[in-house]
Coordinates of C-alpha atoms in Angstrom, one line a residue:
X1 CA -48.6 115.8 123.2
X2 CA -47.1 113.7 126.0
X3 CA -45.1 116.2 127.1
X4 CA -47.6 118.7 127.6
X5 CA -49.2 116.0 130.2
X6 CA -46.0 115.6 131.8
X7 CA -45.7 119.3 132.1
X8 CA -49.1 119.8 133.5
X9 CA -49.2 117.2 135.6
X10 CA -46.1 118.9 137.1
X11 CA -47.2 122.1 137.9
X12 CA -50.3 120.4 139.1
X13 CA -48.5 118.3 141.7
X14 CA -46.5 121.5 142.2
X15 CA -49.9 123.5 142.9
X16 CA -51.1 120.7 145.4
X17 CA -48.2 120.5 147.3
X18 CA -47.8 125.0 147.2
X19 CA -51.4 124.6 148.5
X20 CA -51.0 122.0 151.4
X21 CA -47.6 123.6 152.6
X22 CA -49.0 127.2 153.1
X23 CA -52.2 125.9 154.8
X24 CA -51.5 126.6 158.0
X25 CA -50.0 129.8 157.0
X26 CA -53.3 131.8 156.1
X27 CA -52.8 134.5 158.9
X28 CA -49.7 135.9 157.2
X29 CA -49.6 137.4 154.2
X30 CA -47.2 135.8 152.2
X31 CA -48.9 132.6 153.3
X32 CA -52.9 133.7 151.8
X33 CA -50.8 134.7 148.4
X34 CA -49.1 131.7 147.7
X35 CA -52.1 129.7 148.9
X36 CA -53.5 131.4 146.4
X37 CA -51.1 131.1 143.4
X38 CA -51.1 127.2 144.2
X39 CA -55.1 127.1 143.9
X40 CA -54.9 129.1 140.7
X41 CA -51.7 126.7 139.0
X42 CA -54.0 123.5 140.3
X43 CA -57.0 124.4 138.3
X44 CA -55.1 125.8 135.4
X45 CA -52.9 122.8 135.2
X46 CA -56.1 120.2 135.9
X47 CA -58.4 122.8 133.1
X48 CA -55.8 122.1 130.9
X49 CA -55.1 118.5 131.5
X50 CA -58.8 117.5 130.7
X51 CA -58.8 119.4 127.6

């Protein structure tokens, strides 16, 4: 079970920091999609962290 956490509480971290890199980057393309794939492995990661 501990490792699950772990592993979540990666991708979350990973997510956060996808999400505050590509910020500034919303005018391109490439920068909106993985703005958006960090939003989407945040809450996933966070949904399944509080389960």
């Amino acid at each position: 079970m501990k490792k699950k956490k772990l592993l979540y509480s990666i991708l979350c971290a990973l997510g956060s920091g996808t999400i505050g890199f590509f910020a500034n980057q919303l005018t391109e393309v490439y920068g909106c999609v993985l703005f958006g794939l960090g939003v989407a492995l945040m809450v996933y990661s966070i949904f399944n962290l509080n389960k």
